[in-house]
Short mmCIF file of C-alpha atoms in Angstrom, two decimals:
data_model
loop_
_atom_site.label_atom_id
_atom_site.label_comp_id
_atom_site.label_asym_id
_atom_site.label_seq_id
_atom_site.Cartn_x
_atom_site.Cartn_y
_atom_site.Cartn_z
CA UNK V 957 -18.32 31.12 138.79
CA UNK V 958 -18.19 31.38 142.56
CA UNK V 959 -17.49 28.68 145.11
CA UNK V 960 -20.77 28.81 146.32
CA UNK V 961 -22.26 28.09 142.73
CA UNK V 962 -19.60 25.62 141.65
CA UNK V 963 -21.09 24.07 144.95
CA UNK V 964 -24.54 23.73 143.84
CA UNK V 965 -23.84 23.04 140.45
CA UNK V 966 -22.42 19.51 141.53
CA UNK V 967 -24.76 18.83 143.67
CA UNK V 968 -27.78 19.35 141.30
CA UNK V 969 -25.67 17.49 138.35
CA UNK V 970 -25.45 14.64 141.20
CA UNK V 971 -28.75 14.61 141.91
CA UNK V 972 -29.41 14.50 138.91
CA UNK V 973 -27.31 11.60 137.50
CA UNK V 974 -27.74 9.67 140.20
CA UNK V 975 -31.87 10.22 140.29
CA UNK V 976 -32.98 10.98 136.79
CA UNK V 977 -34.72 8.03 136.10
CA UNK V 978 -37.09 7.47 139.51
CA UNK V 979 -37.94 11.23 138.89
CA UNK V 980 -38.79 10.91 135.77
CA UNK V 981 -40.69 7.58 136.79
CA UNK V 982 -42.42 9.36 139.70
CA UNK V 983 -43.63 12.66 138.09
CA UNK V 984 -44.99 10.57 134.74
CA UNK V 985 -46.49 7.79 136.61
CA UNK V 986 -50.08 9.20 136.91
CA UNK V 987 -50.02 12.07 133.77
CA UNK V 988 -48.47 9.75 131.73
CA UNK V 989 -47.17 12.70 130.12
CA UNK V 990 -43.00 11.53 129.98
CA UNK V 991 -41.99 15.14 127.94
CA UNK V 992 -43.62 17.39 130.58
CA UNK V 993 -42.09 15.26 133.18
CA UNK V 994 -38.48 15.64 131.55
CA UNK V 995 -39.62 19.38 130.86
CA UNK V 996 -40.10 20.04 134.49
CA UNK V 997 -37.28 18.53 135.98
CA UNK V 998 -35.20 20.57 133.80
CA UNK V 999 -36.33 23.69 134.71
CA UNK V 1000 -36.44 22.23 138.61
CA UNK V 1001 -33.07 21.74 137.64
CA UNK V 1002 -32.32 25.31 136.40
CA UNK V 1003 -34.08 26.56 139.27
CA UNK V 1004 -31.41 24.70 141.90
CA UNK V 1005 -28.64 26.32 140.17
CA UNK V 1006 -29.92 29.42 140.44
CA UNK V 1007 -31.47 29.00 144.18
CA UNK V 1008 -29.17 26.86 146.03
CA UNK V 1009 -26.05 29.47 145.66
CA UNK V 1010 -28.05 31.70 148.10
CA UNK V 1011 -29.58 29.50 150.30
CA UNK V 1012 -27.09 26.53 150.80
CA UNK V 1013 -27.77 22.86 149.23
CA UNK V 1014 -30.71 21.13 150.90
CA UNK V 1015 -30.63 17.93 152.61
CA UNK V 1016 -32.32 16.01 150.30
CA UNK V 1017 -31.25 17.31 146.90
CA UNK V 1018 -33.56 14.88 144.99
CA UNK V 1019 -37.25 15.50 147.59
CA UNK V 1020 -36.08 19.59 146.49
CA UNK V 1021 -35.60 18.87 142.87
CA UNK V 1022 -39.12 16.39 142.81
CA UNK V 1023 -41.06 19.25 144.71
CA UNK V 1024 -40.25 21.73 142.15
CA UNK V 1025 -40.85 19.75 139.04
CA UNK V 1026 -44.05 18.44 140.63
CA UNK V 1027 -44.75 22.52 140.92
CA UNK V 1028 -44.09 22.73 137.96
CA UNK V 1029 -46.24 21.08 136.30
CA UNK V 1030 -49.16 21.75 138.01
CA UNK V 1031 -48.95 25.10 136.91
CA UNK V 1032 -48.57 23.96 133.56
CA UNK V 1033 -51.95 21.34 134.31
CA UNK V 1034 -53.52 24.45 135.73
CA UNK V 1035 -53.51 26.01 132.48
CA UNK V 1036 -54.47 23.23 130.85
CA UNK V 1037 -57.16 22.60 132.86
CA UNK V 1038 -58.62 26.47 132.37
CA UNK V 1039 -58.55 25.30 128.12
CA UNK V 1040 -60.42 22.02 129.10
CA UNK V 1041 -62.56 22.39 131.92
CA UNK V 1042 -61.25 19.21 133.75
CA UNK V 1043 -59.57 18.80 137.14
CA UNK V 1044 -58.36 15.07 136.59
CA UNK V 1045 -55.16 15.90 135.91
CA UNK V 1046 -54.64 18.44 139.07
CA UNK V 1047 -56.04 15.32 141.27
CA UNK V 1048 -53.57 12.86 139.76
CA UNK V 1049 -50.82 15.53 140.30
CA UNK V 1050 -51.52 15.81 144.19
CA UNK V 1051 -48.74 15.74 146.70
CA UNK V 1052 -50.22 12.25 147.69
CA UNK V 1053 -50.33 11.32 144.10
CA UNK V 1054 -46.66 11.35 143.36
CA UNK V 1055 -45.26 11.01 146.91
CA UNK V 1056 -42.30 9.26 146.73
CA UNK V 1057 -42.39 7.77 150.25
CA UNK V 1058 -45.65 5.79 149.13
CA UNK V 1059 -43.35 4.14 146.14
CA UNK V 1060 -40.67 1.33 146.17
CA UNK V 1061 -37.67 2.55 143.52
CA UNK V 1062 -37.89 -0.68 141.54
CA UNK V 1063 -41.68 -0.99 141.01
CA UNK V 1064 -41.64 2.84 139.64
CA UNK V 1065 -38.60 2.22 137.31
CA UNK V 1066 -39.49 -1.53 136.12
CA UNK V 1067 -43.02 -0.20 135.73
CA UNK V 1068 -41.59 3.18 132.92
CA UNK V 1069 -39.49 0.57 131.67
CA UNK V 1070 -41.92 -1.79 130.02
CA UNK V 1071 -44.12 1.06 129.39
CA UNK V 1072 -41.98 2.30 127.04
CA UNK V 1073 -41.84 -1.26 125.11
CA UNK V 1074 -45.93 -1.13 124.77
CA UNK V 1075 -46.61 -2.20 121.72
CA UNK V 1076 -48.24 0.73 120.44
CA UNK V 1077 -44.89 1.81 120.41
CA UNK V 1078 -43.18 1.39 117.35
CA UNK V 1079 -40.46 -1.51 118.15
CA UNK V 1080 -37.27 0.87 116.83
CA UNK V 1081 -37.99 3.43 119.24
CA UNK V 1082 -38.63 1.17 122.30
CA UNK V 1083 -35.40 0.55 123.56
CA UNK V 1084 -33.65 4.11 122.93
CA UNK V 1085 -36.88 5.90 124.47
CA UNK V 1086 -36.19 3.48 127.64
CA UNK V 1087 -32.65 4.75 127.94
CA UNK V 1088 -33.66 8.49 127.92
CA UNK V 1089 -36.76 8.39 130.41
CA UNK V 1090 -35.71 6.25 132.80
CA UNK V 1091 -31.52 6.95 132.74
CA UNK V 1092 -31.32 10.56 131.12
CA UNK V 1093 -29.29 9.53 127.57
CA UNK V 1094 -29.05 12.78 125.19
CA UNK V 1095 -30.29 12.12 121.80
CA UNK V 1096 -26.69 11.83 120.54
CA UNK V 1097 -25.69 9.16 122.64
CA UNK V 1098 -28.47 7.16 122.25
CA UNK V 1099 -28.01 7.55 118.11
CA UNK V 1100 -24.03 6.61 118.65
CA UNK V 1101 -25.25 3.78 120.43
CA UNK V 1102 -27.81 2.44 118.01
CA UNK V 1103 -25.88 3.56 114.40
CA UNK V 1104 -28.39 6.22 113.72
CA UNK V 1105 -28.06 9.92 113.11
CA UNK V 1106 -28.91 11.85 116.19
CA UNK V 1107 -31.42 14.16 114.23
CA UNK V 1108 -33.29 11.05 113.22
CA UNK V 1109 -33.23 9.57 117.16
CA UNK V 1110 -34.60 12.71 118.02
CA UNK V 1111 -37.37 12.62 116.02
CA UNK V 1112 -38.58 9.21 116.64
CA UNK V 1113 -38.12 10.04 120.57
CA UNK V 1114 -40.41 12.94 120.14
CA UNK V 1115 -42.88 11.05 118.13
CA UNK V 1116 -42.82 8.10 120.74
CA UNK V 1117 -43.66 10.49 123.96
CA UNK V 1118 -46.51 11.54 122.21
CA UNK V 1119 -48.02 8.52 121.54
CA UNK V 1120 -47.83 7.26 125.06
CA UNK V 1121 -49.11 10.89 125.82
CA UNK V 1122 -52.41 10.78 123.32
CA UNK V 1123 -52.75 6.72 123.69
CA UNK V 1124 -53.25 7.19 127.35
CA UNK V 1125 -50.76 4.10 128.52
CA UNK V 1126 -50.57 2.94 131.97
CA UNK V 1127 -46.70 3.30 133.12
CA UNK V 1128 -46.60 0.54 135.32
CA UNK V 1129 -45.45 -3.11 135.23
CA UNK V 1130 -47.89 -4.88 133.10
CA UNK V 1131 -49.00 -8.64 134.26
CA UNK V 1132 -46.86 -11.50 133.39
CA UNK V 1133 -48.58 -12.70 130.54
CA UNK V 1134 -48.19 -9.18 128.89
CA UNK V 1135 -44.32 -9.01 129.71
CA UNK V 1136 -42.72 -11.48 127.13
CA UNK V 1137 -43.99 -9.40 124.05
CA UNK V 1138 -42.11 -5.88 125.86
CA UNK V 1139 -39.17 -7.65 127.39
CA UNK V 1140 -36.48 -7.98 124.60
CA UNK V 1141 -36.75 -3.76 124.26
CA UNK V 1142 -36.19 -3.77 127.69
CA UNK V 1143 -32.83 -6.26 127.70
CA UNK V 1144 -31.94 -4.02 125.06
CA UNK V 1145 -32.48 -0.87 126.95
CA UNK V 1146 -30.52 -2.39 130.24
CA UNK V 1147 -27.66 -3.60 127.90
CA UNK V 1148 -27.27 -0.60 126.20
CA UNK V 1149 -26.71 1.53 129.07
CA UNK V 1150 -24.36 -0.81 130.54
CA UNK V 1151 -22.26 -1.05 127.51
CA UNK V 1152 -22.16 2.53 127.95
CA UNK V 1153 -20.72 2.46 131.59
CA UNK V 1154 -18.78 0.25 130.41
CA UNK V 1155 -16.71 2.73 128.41
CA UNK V 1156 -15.83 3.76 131.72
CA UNK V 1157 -12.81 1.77 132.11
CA UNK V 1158 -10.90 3.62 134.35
CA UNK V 1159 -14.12 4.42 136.78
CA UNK V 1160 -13.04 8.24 136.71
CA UNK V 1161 -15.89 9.38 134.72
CA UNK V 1162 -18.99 8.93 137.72
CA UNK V 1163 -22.00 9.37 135.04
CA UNK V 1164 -20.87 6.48 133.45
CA UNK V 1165 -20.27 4.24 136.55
CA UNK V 1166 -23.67 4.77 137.84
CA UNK V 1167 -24.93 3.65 134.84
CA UNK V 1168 -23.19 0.69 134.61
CA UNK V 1169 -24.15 -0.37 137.89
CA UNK V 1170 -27.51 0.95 137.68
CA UNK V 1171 -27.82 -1.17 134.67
CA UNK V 1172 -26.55 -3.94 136.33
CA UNK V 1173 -29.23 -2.95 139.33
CA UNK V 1174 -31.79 -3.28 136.82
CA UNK V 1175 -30.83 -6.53 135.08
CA UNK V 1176 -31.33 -8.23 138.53
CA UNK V 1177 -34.19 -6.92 138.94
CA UNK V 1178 -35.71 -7.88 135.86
CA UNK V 1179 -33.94 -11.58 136.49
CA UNK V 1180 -36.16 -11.72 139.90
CA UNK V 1181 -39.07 -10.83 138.28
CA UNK V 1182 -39.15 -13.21 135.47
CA UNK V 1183 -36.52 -15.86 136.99
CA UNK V 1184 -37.74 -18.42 134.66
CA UNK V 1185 -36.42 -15.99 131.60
CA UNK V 1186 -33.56 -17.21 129.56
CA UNK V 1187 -32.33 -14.16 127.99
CA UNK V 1188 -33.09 -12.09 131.41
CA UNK V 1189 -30.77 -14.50 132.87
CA UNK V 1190 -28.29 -14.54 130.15
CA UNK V 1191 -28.18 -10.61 130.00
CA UNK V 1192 -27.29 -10.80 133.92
CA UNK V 1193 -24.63 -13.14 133.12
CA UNK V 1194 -23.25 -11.24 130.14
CA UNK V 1195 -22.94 -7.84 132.70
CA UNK V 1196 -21.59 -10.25 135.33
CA UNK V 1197 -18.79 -11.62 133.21
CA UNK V 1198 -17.58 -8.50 131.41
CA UNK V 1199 -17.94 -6.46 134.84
CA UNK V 1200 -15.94 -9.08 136.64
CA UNK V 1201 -12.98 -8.13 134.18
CA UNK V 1202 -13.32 -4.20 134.97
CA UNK V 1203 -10.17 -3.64 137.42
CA UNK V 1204 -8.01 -5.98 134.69
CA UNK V 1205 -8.46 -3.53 131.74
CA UNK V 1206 -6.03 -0.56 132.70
CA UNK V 1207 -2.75 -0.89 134.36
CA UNK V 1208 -0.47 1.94 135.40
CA UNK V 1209 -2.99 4.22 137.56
CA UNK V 1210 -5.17 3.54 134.64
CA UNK V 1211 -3.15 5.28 131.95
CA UNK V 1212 -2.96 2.15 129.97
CA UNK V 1213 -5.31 0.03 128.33
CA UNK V 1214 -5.34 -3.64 128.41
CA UNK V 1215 -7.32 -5.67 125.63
CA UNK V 1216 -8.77 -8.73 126.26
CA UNK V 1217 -6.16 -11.06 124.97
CA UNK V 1218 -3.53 -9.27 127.22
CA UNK V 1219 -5.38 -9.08 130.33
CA UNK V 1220 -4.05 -10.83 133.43
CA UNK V 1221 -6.76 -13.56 134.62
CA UNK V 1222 -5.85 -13.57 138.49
CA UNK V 1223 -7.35 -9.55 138.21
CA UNK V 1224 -10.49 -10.90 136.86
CA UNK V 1225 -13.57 -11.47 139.57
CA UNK V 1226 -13.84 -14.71 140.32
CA UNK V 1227 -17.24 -14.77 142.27
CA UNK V 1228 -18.52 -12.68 139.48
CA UNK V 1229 -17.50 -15.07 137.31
CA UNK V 1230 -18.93 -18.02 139.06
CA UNK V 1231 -22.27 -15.82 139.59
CA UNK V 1232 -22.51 -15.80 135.80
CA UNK V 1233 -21.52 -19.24 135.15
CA UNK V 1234 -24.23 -19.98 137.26
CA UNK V 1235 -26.91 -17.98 135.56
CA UNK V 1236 -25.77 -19.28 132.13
CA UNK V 1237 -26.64 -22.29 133.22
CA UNK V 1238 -29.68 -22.14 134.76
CA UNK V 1239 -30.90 -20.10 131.49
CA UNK V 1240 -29.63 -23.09 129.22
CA UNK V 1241 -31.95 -25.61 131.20
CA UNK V 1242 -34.63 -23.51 129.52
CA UNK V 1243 -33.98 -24.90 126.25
CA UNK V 1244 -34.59 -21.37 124.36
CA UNK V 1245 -31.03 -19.77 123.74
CA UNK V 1246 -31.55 -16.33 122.87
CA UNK V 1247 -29.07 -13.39 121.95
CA UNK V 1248 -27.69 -12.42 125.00
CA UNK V 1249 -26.83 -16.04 126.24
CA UNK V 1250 -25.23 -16.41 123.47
CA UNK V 1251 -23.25 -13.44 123.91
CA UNK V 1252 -22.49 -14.85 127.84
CA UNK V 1253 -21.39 -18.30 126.26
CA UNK V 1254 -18.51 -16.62 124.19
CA UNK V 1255 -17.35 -14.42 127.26
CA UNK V 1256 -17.92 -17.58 129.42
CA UNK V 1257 -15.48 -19.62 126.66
CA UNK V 1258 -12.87 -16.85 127.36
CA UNK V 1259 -13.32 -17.02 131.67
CA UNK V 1260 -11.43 -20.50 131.00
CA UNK V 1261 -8.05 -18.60 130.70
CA UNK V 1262 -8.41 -18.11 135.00
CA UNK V 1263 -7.96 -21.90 135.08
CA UNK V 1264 -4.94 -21.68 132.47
CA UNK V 1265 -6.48 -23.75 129.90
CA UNK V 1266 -6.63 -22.46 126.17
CA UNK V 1267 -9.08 -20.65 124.72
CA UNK V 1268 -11.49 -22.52 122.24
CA UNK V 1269 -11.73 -20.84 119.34
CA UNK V 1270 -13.86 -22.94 116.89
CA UNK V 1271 -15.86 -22.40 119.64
CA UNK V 1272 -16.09 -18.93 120.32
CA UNK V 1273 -16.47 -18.63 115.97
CA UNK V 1274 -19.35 -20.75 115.93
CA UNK V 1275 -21.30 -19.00 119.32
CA UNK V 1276 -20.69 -15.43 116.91
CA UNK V 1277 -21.90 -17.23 113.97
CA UNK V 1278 -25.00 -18.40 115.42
CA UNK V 1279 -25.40 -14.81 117.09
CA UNK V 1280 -24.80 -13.08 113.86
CA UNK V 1281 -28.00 -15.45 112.16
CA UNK V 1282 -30.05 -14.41 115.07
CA UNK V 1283 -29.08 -11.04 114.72
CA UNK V 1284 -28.01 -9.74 111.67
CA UNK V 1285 -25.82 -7.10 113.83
CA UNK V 1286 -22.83 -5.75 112.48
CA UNK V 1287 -21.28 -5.49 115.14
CA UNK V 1288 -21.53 -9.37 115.55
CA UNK V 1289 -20.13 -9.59 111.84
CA UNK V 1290 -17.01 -7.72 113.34
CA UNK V 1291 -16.20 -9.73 115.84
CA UNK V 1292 -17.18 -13.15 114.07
CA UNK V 1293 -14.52 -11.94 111.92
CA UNK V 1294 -11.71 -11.39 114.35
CA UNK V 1295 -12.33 -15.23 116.03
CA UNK V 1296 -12.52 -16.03 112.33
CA UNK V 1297 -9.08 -14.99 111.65
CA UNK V 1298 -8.24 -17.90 114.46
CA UNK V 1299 -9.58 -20.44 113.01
CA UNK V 1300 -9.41 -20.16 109.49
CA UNK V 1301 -6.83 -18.04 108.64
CA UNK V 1302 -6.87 -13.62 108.35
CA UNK V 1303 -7.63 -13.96 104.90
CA UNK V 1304 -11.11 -15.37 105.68
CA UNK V 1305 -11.38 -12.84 108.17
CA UNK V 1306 -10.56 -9.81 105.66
CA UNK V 1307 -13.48 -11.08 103.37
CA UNK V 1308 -15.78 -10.68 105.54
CA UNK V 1309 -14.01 -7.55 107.10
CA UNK V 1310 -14.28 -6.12 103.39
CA UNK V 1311 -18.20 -7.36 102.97
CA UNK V 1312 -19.06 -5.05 105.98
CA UNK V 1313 -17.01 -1.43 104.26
CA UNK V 1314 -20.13 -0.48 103.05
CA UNK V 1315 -22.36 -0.15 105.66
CA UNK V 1316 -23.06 3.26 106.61
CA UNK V 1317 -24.12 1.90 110.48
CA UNK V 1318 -19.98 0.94 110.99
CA UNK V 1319 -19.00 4.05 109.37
CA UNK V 1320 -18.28 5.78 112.93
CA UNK V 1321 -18.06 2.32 115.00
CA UNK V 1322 -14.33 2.43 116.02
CA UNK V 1323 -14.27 -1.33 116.54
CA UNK V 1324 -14.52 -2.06 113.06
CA UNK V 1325 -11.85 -0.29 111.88
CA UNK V 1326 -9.33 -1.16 114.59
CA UNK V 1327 -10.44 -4.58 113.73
CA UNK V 1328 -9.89 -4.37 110.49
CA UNK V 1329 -6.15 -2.46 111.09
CA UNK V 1330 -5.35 -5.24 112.84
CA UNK V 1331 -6.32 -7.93 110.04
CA UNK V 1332 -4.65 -6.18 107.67
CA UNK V 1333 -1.13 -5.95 109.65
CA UNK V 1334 -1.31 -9.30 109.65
CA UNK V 1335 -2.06 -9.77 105.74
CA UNK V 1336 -0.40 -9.01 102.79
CA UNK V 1337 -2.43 -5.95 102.78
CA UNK V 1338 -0.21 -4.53 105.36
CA UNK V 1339 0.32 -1.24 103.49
CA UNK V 1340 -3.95 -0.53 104.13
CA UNK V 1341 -3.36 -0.96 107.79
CA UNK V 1342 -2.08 2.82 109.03
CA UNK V 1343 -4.65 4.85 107.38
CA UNK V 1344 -7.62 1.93 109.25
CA UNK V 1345 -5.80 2.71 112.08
CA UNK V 1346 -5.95 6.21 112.24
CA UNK V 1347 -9.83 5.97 111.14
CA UNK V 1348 -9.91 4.32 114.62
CA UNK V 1349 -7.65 6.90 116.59
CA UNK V 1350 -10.26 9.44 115.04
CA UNK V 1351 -13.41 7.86 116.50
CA UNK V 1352 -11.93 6.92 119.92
CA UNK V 1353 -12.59 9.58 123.12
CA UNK V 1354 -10.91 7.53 125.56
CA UNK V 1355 -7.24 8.81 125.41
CA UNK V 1356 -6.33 5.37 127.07
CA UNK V 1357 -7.42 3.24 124.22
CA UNK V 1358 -6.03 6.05 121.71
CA UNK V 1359 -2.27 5.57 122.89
CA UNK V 1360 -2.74 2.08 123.02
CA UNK V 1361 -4.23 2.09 119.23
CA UNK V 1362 -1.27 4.68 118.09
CA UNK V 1363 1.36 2.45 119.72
CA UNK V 1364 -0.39 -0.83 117.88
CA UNK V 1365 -0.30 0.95 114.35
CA UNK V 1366 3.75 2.08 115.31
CA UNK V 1367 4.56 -1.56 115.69
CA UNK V 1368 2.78 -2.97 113.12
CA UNK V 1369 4.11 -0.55 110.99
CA UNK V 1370 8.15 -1.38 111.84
CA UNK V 1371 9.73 -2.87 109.25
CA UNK V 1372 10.97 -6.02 111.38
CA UNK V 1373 7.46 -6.27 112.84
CA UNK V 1374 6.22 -10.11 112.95
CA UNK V 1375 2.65 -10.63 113.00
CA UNK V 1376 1.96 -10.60 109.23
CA UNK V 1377 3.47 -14.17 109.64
CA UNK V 1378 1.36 -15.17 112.57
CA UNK V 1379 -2.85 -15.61 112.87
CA UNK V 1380 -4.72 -12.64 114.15
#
């Protein structure tokens, strides 16, 4: 590939990342049509690739890429409209139709976001649907991130596009007394794409660092739009507490990972931090605790280590107990389990460890088993605990976190090794 298209290749993969969603938002917003409008800015997107080599990268990337999808799918309209002897789509496909000048970014966004939790929407499909029209998730990642198989993602995203297509529904921000039936789907949708810029501990990989801040964009936004929401609240907290921790989790030009428990405090945020204590509680003065201020409380119960006091963790087993009877999550099982092992002992925490072997949804979450390797080090299971770690090494893509989980199972494997006699 020559200079000139490695060039425009980054450019329109820029463009892209960093505009996907407000495209999406702005070419949808009056056909309601959310495939043809991810349809046409892919072939918009082809078309820079195969353009801009020749005639140099235009000033506004994103305007170019929005004035060929918007071409785009007026041809395809024009054909349409030939079958069905109607001109309304054309009209609502005008230049001053989808002008992006006339539009504010958040309105456009906030309004395809609670769209896609309508409730002719089948609830399963609400959130996942959220993360691929308005931040450009593949199938696959969307499925890792909800324990589904990708072919099975793909077919409920399909199915969902459709209905909005055929049901005709308005992508804008509904009024307020229609938003608290759509807005746990779109928590969910905000949370899920910032747990998966969160992956993106050493900031290297620029896909996923937009998205966690873009998530993080959005959260607020939602939070001034509903400020007397709890859980909105409570999600902004959660983001604001983990985030403030970001620059504490690698050490070494970011060739090592640091877990929680090892982390230095004085690198932690501390105006995040008092940001989410804050918002934590202002959402508890609501009186209706909810999943993700629950999930705030047990990050805000380990912030306490930046003022040298100990961690509480009856505590922080009794905020995952209460999330995992809200929830039913898994992944709340696993890590009720691991603050389980501090308080009563690893053998509690292997029993429930064990209860969860079965479930197909863990069967690929690397957590689990590293949380598990760890529990049985500890035990008098240690013999299980290599081949759990190893399970783990296997599922993990950061090469970070895989040294730090091979060096963990080399230790724990020594012969003079000392944490079977110690809690987890």
């Amino acid at each position: 590939m020559s200079p000139e298209h490695q060039a425009a290749a980054r450019a329109a993969e820029s463009a892209a990342r960093r505009s996907y969603g407000k495209l999406v938002a702005l070419l949808a917003s009056r056909t309601r049509d959310i495939a043809g409008a991810e349809d046409a800015l892919a072939e918009a997107f082809a078309t820079a690739l195969a353009d801009w080599p020749r005639g140099g990268v235009p000033a506004n990337p994103e305007a170019w890429l929005l004035t060929v999808a918007r071409r785009r799918l007026i041809d395809v309209t024009r054909r349409r409209v030939q079958e069905e002897r109607t001109t309304a789509q054309l009209l609502l496909l005008s230049d001053e139709a989808v002008d992006p000048a006339r539009y504010e970014l958040p309105d456009v966004r906030l309004g395809l976001l609670f769209a896609c939790a309508h409730p002719a929407i089948d609830a399963a499909v609400r959130a996942p649907l959220m993360l691929q029209a308005v931040l450009g998730f593949d199938a696959a990642t969307i499925a890792s991130a909800f324990l589904v198989a990708p072919a099975t993602m793909g077919q409920r995203l399909v199915r969902a596009k459709r209905r909005i297509r055929e049901a005709g529904i308005a992508l804008h921000v509904p009024a307020i007394d229609e938003l608290q039936g759509r807005l746990d789907a779109v928590l969910d949708a905000i949370y899920a794409a910032y747990a998966e810029g969160w992956l993106n501990a050493d900031g290297t990989d620029e896909r996923r660092r937009n998205l966690a801040e873009e998530a993080l964009w959005l959260g607020r936004l939602v939070a001034a739009l509903l400020p007397g929401e709890p859980e909105a609240l409570g999600l902004l907290a959660l983001m604001l507490y983990t985030g403030a921790r970001r620059l504490a989790r690698r050490r070494d030009a970011g060739q090592d990972y640091v877990p929680l428990a090892e982390q230095d405090p004085r690198c932690w945020d501390a105006a995040q931090i008092d940001e989410a204590e804050a918002l934590l509680q202002q959402a508890g003065r609501a009186g209706r605790p909810g999943r993700f201020q629950l999930e705030a409380a047990v990050q805000s119960a380990h912030s306490v280590r930046r003022r040298g006091e100990a961690l509480d963790w009856h505590a922080i087993e009794q905020l995952y107990a209460a999330l995992a009877a809200l929830t039913a999550s898994p992944v709340v099982a696993v890590n009720h389990a691991v603050a389980l092992a501090q308080t009563h002992g690893v053998d509690a925490a292997l029993v429930e460890i064990d209860a969860l072997l079965g479930d197909d949804r863990l069967a690929g979450y690397q957590p689990y088993w590293a949380a598990r390797a760890e529990l049985l080090a500890r035990s008098a299971r240690r013999a299980e605990a290599p081949a759990a770690y190893q399970r783990a090494i296997g599922l993990e893509r950061d090469p970070a976190v895989r040294r730090f989980l091979q060096r963990r199972s080399e230790e724990t494997s020594a012969p003079d090794w000392p944490g079977a006699e110690r809690k987890a």
